[in-house]
Each structure stands twice: as structure tokens, then as C-alpha cells.
PDB file of C-alpha atoms in Angstrom:
ATOM      1  CA  CYS A 126     253.495 280.239 195.268  1.00 91.00           C
ATOM      2  CA  SER A 127     252.371 277.676 197.835  1.00 90.00           C
ATOM      3  CA  LEU A 128     249.126 277.143 195.914  1.00 94.00           C
ATOM      4  CA  CYS A 129     250.368 276.561 192.359  1.00 94.00           C
ATOM      5  CA  GLU A 130     254.162 276.340 192.886  1.00 92.00           C
ATOM      6  CA  ALA A 131     254.789 279.100 190.358  1.00 93.00           C
ATOM      7  CA  LYS A 132     257.814 281.321 190.913  1.00 93.00           C
ATOM      8  CA  VAL A 133     256.604 284.902 191.243  1.00 91.00           C
ATOM      9  CA  THR A 134     258.088 288.177 192.405  1.00 90.00           C
ATOM     10  CA  ASP A 135     254.845 289.765 193.635  1.00 93.00           C
ATOM     11  CA  MET A 136     253.179 287.138 195.810  1.00 94.00           C
ATOM     12  CA  ARG A 137     250.408 289.465 196.998  1.00 95.00           C
ATOM     13  CA  SER A 138     249.227 290.237 193.473  1.00 95.00           C
ATOM     14  CA  HIS A 139     249.616 286.647 192.263  1.00 95.00           C
ATOM     15  CA  VAL A 140     247.769 285.069 195.207  1.00 96.00           C
ATOM     16  CA  GLY A 141     245.116 287.767 194.941  1.00 95.00           C
ATOM     17  CA  GLN A 142     244.111 286.432 191.533  1.00 95.00           C
ATOM     18  CA  HIS A 143     243.807 282.914 192.946  1.00 96.00           C
ATOM     19  CA  ILE A 144     241.557 284.303 195.685  1.00 95.00           C
ATOM     20  CA  LEU A 145     239.345 286.202 193.239  1.00 93.00           C
ATOM     21  CA  ARG A 146     238.858 283.096 191.120  1.00 93.00           C
ATOM     22  CA  ALA A 147     237.964 281.069 194.202  1.00 93.00           C
ATOM     23  CA  LEU A 148     235.444 283.716 195.283  1.00 91.00           C
ATOM     24  CA  SER A 149     233.925 283.576 191.798  1.00 90.00           C
ATOM     25  CA  ASN A 150     233.554 279.774 191.922  1.00 90.00           C
ATOM     26  CA  MET A 151     236.118 279.218 189.203  1.00 89.00           C
ATOM     27  CA  PRO A 152     237.986 275.996 190.107  1.00 85.00           C
ATOM     28  CA  GLU A 153     241.696 275.864 189.354  1.00 90.00           C
ATOM     29  CA  SER A 154     244.078 272.946 189.157  1.00 91.00           C
ATOM     30  CA  LEU A 155     246.245 273.816 192.150  1.00 93.00           C
ATOM     31  CA  LYS A 156     248.531 271.879 194.438  1.00 93.00           C
ATOM     32  CA  GLU A 157     246.663 273.441 197.352  1.00 94.00           C
ATOM     33  CA  GLN A 158     243.287 275.161 197.087  1.00 95.00           C
ATOM     34  CA  VAL A 159     242.631 278.672 198.365  1.00 95.00           C
ATOM     35  CA  GLY A 160     241.448 278.742 201.972  1.00 95.00           C
ATOM     36  CA  LYS A 161     237.664 278.863 202.261  1.00 93.00           C
ATOM     37  CA  VAL A 162     237.427 281.325 205.165  1.00 96.00           C
ATOM     38  CA  LEU A 163     239.104 284.744 204.981  1.00 97.00           C
ATOM     39  CA  PRO A 164     242.223 283.551 203.121  1.00 97.00           C
ATOM     40  CA  CYS A 165     245.509 285.311 203.786  1.00 97.00           C
ATOM     41  CA  GLY A 166     246.409 287.740 201.016  1.00 97.00           C
ATOM     42  CA  PHE A 167     250.048 286.652 201.076  1.00 97.00           C
ATOM     43  CA  CYS A 168     249.795 282.851 201.061  1.00 96.00           C
ATOM     44  CA  GLY A 169     246.121 282.151 200.302  1.00 96.00           C
ATOM     45  CA  ARG A 170     245.636 279.861 203.301  1.00 96.00           C
ATOM     46  CA  SER A 171     243.009 280.112 206.036  1.00 96.00           C
ATOM     47  CA  GLY A 172     243.074 279.707 209.791  1.00 95.00           C
ATOM     48  CA  LEU A 173     246.821 279.987 210.411  1.00 96.00           C
ATOM     49  CA  PRO A 174     247.613 282.085 213.517  1.00 96.00           C
ATOM     50  CA  GLU A 175     250.744 283.479 211.907  1.00 97.00           C
ATOM     51  CA  CYS A 176     248.653 284.885 209.051  1.00 97.00           C
ATOM     52  CA  ALA A 177     246.687 287.217 211.335  1.00 97.00           C
ATOM     53  CA  ILE A 178     247.334 290.763 210.162  1.00 97.00           C
ATOM     54  CA  ARG A 179     247.040 294.116 211.899  1.00 96.00           C
ATOM     55  CA  ILE A 180     247.116 297.632 210.535  1.00 94.00           C
ATOM     56  CA  LYS A 181     248.035 301.031 211.944  1.00 92.00           C
ATOM     57  CA  VAL A 182     246.543 303.947 210.018  1.00 89.00           C
ATOM     58  CA  PHE A 183     248.180 307.365 210.224  1.00 87.00           C
ATOM     59  CA  ALA A 184     246.706 310.783 209.477  1.00 79.00           C
ATOM     60  CA  SER A 185     249.237 311.128 206.670  1.00 82.00           C
ATOM     61  CA  GLY A 186     251.499 308.620 205.021  1.00 85.00           C
ATOM     62  CA  PRO A 187     250.936 304.926 204.303  1.00 90.00           C
ATOM     63  CA  PRO A 188     249.724 302.598 207.062  1.00 92.00           C
ATOM     64  CA  SER A 189     251.936 300.102 208.857  1.00 93.00           C
ATOM     65  CA  LEU A 190     251.217 296.374 208.714  1.00 96.00           C
ATOM     66  CA  GLU A 191     252.025 293.634 211.191  1.00 96.00           C
ATOM     67  CA  THR A 192     251.926 289.916 210.345  1.00 97.00           C
ATOM     68  CA  LYS A 193     254.039 286.782 210.700  1.00 97.00           C
ATOM     69  CA  CYS A 194     252.946 285.059 207.493  1.00 96.00           C
ATOM     70  CA  ILE A 195     255.907 283.229 205.955  1.00 95.00           C
ATOM     71  CA  CYS A 196     255.016 284.717 202.549  1.00 94.00           C
ATOM     72  CA  HIS A 197     254.844 288.285 203.819  1.00 93.00           C
ATOM     73  CA  PHE A 198     256.920 290.866 202.011  1.00 89.00           C
ATOM     74  CA  VAL A 199     257.093 294.648 201.996  1.00 91.00           C
ATOM     75  CA  PHE A 200     255.164 296.414 199.245  1.00 94.00           C
ATOM     76  CA  LYS A 201     254.137 299.971 198.428  1.00 94.00           C
ATOM     77  CA  TYR A 202     250.727 300.209 200.038  1.00 94.00           C
ATOM     78  CA  ARG A 203     249.390 303.274 198.230  1.00 93.00           C
ATOM     79  CA  PHE A 204     250.417 301.923 194.845  1.00 94.00           C
ATOM     80  CA  ALA A 205     248.837 298.529 195.572  1.00 95.00           C
ATOM     81  CA  ASP A 206     245.676 300.115 196.995  1.00 94.00           C
ATOM     82  CA  LYS A 207     245.180 302.097 193.797  1.00 93.00           C
ATOM     83  CA  GLY A 208     246.182 299.368 191.355  1.00 92.00           C
ATOM     84  CA  SER A 209     247.503 299.851 187.844  1.00 92.00           C
ATOM     85  CA  LYS A 210     247.296 298.359 184.380  1.00 91.00           C
ATOM     86  CA  ASN A 211     250.417 296.280 185.003  1.00 91.00           C
ATOM     87  CA  THR A 212     249.480 295.347 188.583  1.00 93.00           C
ATOM     88  CA  PRO A 213     245.678 295.524 188.818  1.00 94.00           C
ATOM     89  CA  CYS A 214     245.317 293.477 192.019  1.00 95.00           C
ATOM     90  CA  ARG A 215     244.176 295.757 194.862  1.00 96.00           C
ATOM     91  CA  ASN A 216     243.993 293.126 197.589  1.00 97.00           C
ATOM     92  CA  VAL A 217     245.508 294.989 200.532  1.00 97.00           C
ATOM     93  CA  PRO A 218     244.743 294.887 204.263  1.00 97.00           C
ATOM     94  CA  VAL A 219     242.185 297.543 205.213  1.00 96.00           C
ATOM     95  CA  ARG A 220     240.672 298.805 208.432  1.00 94.00           C
ATOM     96  CA  CYS A 221     236.983 298.002 208.730  1.00 95.00           C
ATOM     97  CA  THR A 222     235.429 301.294 209.797  1.00 93.00           C
ATOM     98  CA  LEU A 223     232.368 299.431 211.082  1.00 95.00           C
ATOM     99  CA  CYS A 224     234.606 297.658 213.604  1.00 94.00           C
ATOM    100  CA  HIS A 225     236.885 300.646 214.196  1.00 90.00           C
ATOM    101  CA  PRO A 226     234.991 303.873 213.405  1.00 87.00           C
ATOM    102  CA  VAL A 227     236.656 307.266 213.358  1.00 75.00           C
ATOM    103  CA  LEU A 228     235.332 309.415 216.203  1.00 64.00           C
ATOM    104  CA  PRO A 229     233.938 312.873 215.346  1.00 62.00           C
ATOM    105  CA  PRO A 230     235.762 316.021 216.547  1.00 63.00           C
ATOM    106  CA  GLU A 231     235.133 317.233 220.084  1.00 65.00           C
ATOM    107  CA  PRO A 232     232.729 320.191 220.497  1.00 73.00           C
ATOM    108  CA  GLY A 233     234.371 323.434 219.424  1.00 71.00           C
ATOM    109  CA  LYS A 234     237.157 321.702 217.500  1.00 71.00           C
ATOM    110  CA  SER A 235     237.457 320.997 213.795  1.00 70.00           C
ATOM    111  CA  THR A 236     239.559 317.850 214.148  1.00 69.00           C
ATOM    112  CA  ARG A 237     240.149 315.118 216.687  1.00 68.00           C
ATOM    113  CA  LYS A 238     243.697 314.071 217.487  1.00 72.00           C
ATOM    114  CA  VAL A 239     243.883 310.327 217.107  1.00 70.00           C
ATOM    115  CA  ILE A 240     246.779 308.297 218.450  1.00 76.00           C
ATOM    116  CA  PRO A 241     247.564 305.619 215.825  1.00 81.00           C
ATOM    117  CA  ALA A 242     247.331 302.072 217.125  1.00 86.00           C
ATOM    118  CA  PHE A 243     247.366 298.634 215.552  1.00 91.00           C
ATOM    119  CA  VAL A 244     243.926 297.095 214.981  1.00 91.00           C
ATOM    120  CA  ASP A 245     242.844 293.894 213.265  1.00 95.00           C
ATOM    121  CA  ALA A 246     242.832 294.309 209.498  1.00 96.00           C
ATOM    122  CA  VAL A 247     240.744 292.629 206.812  1.00 97.00           C
ATOM    123  CA  TRP A 248     242.035 291.913 203.330  1.00 98.00           C
ATOM    124  CA  ARG A 249     239.993 293.776 200.719  1.00 96.00           C
ATOM    125  CA  TYR A 250     238.941 290.576 198.952  1.00 96.00           C
ATOM    126  CA  ASN A 251     237.636 289.290 202.306  1.00 96.00           C
ATOM    127  CA  MET A 252     235.569 292.369 203.160  1.00 96.00           C
ATOM    128  CA  VAL A 253     232.338 290.997 201.694  1.00 94.00           C
ATOM    129  CA  GLU A 254     232.619 287.844 203.799  1.00 95.00           C
ATOM    130  CA  HIS A 255     233.603 289.911 206.842  1.00 97.00           C
ATOM    131  CA  VAL A 256     230.563 292.206 206.605  1.00 96.00           C
ATOM    132  CA  LEU A 257     228.203 289.304 205.916  1.00 96.00           C
ATOM    133  CA  ASP A 258     229.460 287.477 208.999  1.00 96.00           C
ATOM    134  CA  GLN A 259     230.269 290.260 211.459  1.00 96.00           C
ATOM    135  CA  HIS A 260     227.836 293.042 210.527  1.00 96.00           C
ATOM    136  CA  GLU A 261     224.502 291.371 209.878  1.00 95.00           C
ATOM    137  CA  GLU A 262     222.605 294.658 210.178  1.00 95.00           C
ATOM    138  CA  TYR A 263     223.979 295.850 206.819  1.00 96.00           C
ATOM    139  CA  SER A 264     223.016 294.867 203.298  1.00 92.00           C
ATOM    140  CA  VAL A 265     225.746 293.800 200.897  1.00 91.00           C
ATOM    141  CA  PRO A 266     225.157 294.498 197.186  1.00 86.00           C
ATOM    142  CA  GLY A 267     224.865 291.265 195.270  1.00 84.00           C
ATOM    143  CA  HIS A 268     224.848 289.129 198.426  1.00 88.00           C
ATOM    144  CA  ARG A 269     222.284 290.326 200.978  1.00 91.00           C
ATOM    145  CA  GLU A 270     219.426 292.698 200.223  1.00 90.00           C
ATOM    146  CA  ALA A 271     218.005 293.063 203.736  1.00 91.00           C
ATOM    147  CA  GLY A 272     219.608 295.538 206.099  1.00 94.00           C
ATOM    148  CA  ALA A 273     220.827 299.109 206.261  1.00 94.00           C
ATOM    149  CA  PRO A 274     222.766 300.480 203.272  1.00 94.00           C
ATOM    150  CA  LEU A 275     226.532 300.289 203.595  1.00 92.00           C
ATOM    151  CA  PRO A 276     228.362 303.532 204.428  1.00 93.00           C
ATOM    152  CA  ALA A 277     230.264 304.828 201.403  1.00 91.00           C
ATOM    153  CA  GLN A 278     233.644 304.342 203.083  1.00 90.00           C
ATOM    154  CA  VAL A 279     232.930 300.667 203.744  1.00 93.00           C
ATOM    155  CA  TRP A 280     231.731 300.118 200.195  1.00 91.00           C
ATOM    156  CA  GLU A 281     234.926 301.691 198.876  1.00 91.00           C
ATOM    157  CA  SER A 282     237.008 299.347 201.026  1.00 92.00           C
ATOM    158  CA  MET A 283     235.435 296.286 199.362  1.00 91.00           C
ATOM    159  CA  ARG A 284     234.890 297.661 195.860  1.00 89.00           C
ATOM    160  CA  LEU A 285     236.539 295.761 193.015  1.00 91.00           C
ATOM    161  CA  THR A 286     237.530 297.383 189.752  1.00 91.00           C
ATOM    162  CA  ASP A 287     236.695 296.030 186.328  1.00 91.00           C
ATOM    163  CA  LEU A 288     240.412 295.856 185.551  1.00 93.00           C
ATOM    164  CA  GLU A 289     241.359 293.536 188.397  1.00 92.00           C
ATOM    165  CA  GLN A 290     238.497 291.160 187.643  1.00 91.00           C
ATOM    166  CA  ILE A 291     239.335 291.111 183.940  1.00 92.00           C
ATOM    167  CA  ALA A 292     242.979 290.413 184.809  1.00 92.00           C
ATOM    168  CA  ALA A 293     241.853 287.439 186.899  1.00 91.00           C
ATOM    169  CA  ARG A 294     239.927 286.150 183.843  1.00 91.00           C
ATOM    170  CA  ILE A 295     236.588 286.224 185.638  1.00 90.00           C
ATOM    171  CA  PRO A 296     233.495 286.163 183.389  1.00 90.00           C
ATOM    172  CA  LYS A 297     231.488 289.364 183.723  1.00 88.00           C
ATOM    173  CA  GLU A 298     228.409 287.526 184.962  1.00 86.00           C
ATOM    174  CA  ARG A 299     230.442 286.362 187.971  1.00 84.00           C
ATOM    175  CA  TRP A 300     231.954 289.698 188.915  1.00 82.00           C
ATOM    176  CA  GLN A 301     231.918 290.550 192.590  1.00 69.00           C
ATOM    177  CA  VAL A 302     230.957 293.824 194.281  1.00 57.00           C
ATOM    178  CA  GLY A 303     232.217 296.774 192.308  1.00 48.00           C
ATOM    179  CA  ARG A 304     229.899 297.388 189.381  1.00 38.00           C
ATOM    180  CA  GLU A 305     228.505 300.912 189.123  1.00 44.00           C
ATOM    181  CA  VAL A 306     224.934 299.670 189.585  1.00 42.00           C
ATOM    182  CA  ASP A 307     225.800 298.509 193.112  1.00 48.00           C
ATOM    183  CA  LYS A 308     226.193 302.124 194.244  1.00 48.00           C
ATOM    184  CA  GLU A 309     222.397 302.335 194.456  1.00 48.00           C
ATOM    185  CA  ASN A 310     222.541 300.312 197.684  1.00 51.00           C
ATOM    186  CA  VAL A 311     225.136 302.498 199.374  1.00 55.00           C
ATOM    187  CA  ILE A 312     224.678 305.545 201.585  1.00 57.00           C
ATOM    188  CA  ALA A 313     226.428 308.508 200.031  1.00 53.00           C
ATOM    189  CA  SER A 314     229.116 310.067 202.184  1.00 49.00           C
ATOM    190  CA  GLY A 315     227.674 312.870 204.311  1.00 49.00           C
ATOM    191  CA  SER A 316     224.036 312.041 203.576  1.00 46.00           C
ATOM    192  CA  HIS A 317     221.564 311.738 206.439  1.00 41.00           C
ATOM    193  CA  THR A 318     217.981 311.568 205.264  1.00 35.00           C
ATOM    194  CA  ARG A 319     216.287 310.989 201.964  1.00 39.00           C
ATOM    195  CA  LYS A 320     214.660 314.014 200.364  1.00 36.00           C
ATOM    196  CA  ARG A 321     210.995 313.883 199.446  1.00 34.00           C
ATOM    197  CA  PRO A 322     210.513 313.490 195.682  1.00 37.00           C
ATOM    198  CA  ALA A 323     209.870 316.835 194.002  1.00 38.00           C
ATOM    199  CA  LEU A 324     206.680 315.630 192.311  1.00 35.00           C
ATOM    200  CA  GLU A 325     205.081 314.146 195.419  1.00 38.00           C
ATOM    201  CA  PRO A 326     202.701 317.125 196.135  1.00 38.00           C
ATOM    202  CA  ALA A 327     201.168 316.696 192.671  1.00 37.00           C
ATOM    203  CA  THR A 328     198.826 314.045 194.095  1.00 38.00           C
ATOM    204  CA  SER A 329     196.562 316.856 195.376  1.00 38.00           C
ATOM    205  CA  LEU A 330     196.074 318.486 191.966  1.00 37.00           C
ATOM    206  CA  PRO A 331     193.193 316.277 190.763  1.00 41.00           C
ATOM    207  CA  LEU A 332     191.146 317.312 193.831  1.00 42.00           C
ATOM    208  CA  LYS A 333     191.434 321.015 193.059  1.00 41.00           C
ATOM    209  CA  ARG A 334     190.536 320.876 189.376  1.00 42.00           C
ATOM    210  CA  PRO A 335     186.893 319.682 189.767  1.00 43.00           C
ATOM    211  CA  ARG A 336     186.133 322.480 192.252  1.00 43.00           C
ATOM    212  CA  THR A 337     187.574 325.100 189.914  1.00 41.00           C
ATOM    213  CA  ALA A 338     185.466 323.811 187.045  1.00 42.00           C
ATOM    214  CA  VAL A 339     182.193 323.719 189.025  1.00 38.00           C
ATOM    215  CA  GLN A 340     182.357 327.166 190.637  1.00 42.00           C
ATOM    216  CA  PRO A 341     181.679 329.193 187.443  1.00 41.00           C
ATOM    217  CA  LEU A 342     178.495 327.176 186.831  1.00 37.00           C
ATOM    218  CA  GLN A 343     177.195 327.951 190.317  1.00 40.00           C
ATOM    219  CA  ILE A 344     177.819 331.672 189.838  1.00 36.00           C
ATOM    220  CA  SER A 345     176.089 331.619 186.465  1.00 38.00           C
ATOM    221  CA  CYS A 346     172.965 329.999 187.907  1.00 37.00           C
ATOM    222  CA  THR A 347     172.771 332.584 190.666  1.00 35.00           C
ATOM    223  CA  SER A 348     172.875 335.445 188.147  1.00 36.00           C
ATOM    224  CA  ILE A 349     170.012 333.995 186.098  1.00 34.00           C
ATOM    225  CA  ALA A 350     167.813 333.609 189.165  1.00 35.00           C
TER     226      ALA A 350
END
């Protein structure tokens, strides 16, 4: 590892823990500190042209990655994206669907044929910083309250699991995006408008009750006359 000089077999997972600790403001005694701006998920450095990474997403099968980072190595994307008890780190390159949205099907068709192409990727642990910097119109749970709620797909691309943060020895009070409570600030997939609360019409009930109570008295007075 270029940051701590440890000999590791899974550089992506190892460096990912360094990055999570840096994001959580947990200083480490390292030979070289984690890059401060969008650190590379393979080496942990920032600003190196060779660390730029691109992704090609296919309709089926794992995506292809393209980078010249000296620490790059081939890994099983789907396994890493899901994480496991033994390898909880889920820091993988993802496609930002705010930058590269999927077009809807053409009229009269159920699907749209998309020709896969390489686009700039963002490492999962960098997605919060990416959205804060590049998509100012959106709110980011735990970081920016103002703005439109994040689409569910974007939130999923930046979500962190409890397991990977525990594995990185991050105190719970410093956990990043990923807690269940943060879902309140996210647009559910397929939702369009907010429904009116079911009890909202009840505000008119107090106006009807006085009239109902007074009418029998008026009828009674008329009968006596």
C-alpha cells in the first residue's frame, strides 16, 4: 500500500478503509495521507491523470473499467459492489446517473436499445463529494439540506452499509450516508408527486358541527310560535 506500506492482496478493499477513515475525519499515522479531492480507489491519491477511471455499463453482465492507475488490478465487480462479511468494502467505480441518465424507451416500445460506451466513473466513496460539487440542485442527506431530493438510484450508488463502516472502525456518530433514517430525504423510485394526507379534509368538520347543533333549536322555536 502506497499510503501505509502494508503488503496486501486486495488493494481496493484495503485503500477503501483508509479513504473511509479520512472522510470521517479520523487521522491515521500514514507514510502518505489520503488525497483530499476524489481519491483514487486503487491508490488513494488525488489529481493524478493516470488515476482517471471510466466505466462501460452493459444491459447484462458486469461493467468494464478503464484506468491506468499503477495500483489497478482486476476484481470481481458484482461481488465487490455487494460486499460481504469477509470483504465489506464496497468502494467500486459507479456511473453517476445524474451525469449520464438512462433515456426512456421510444414511443410504442417497451425498451430502448443502448449502445454501451465508456463514460467517466466516480468511486462510490467519492459520490457524496461529487454530488455536492457537481449537482448543487440536489440535497445530500447529512451534508446539504437545501435542494431537490436525490433520486433513489443515485442514493443507492452512494449508500454505505453498517458493515463496511464498522469494519473501518468508524464511530457510529461519524458514519457517512447510509443510515436508514437518511431515506426520508430520497425520492422513491417511480414516484412523481406527493399524495395529500388522508386526514387533511378533516379541517372542515368543526364548521359543520355548529350548524347541525343550531338547526333543531330554530325548528323548535318555529313550532311553538
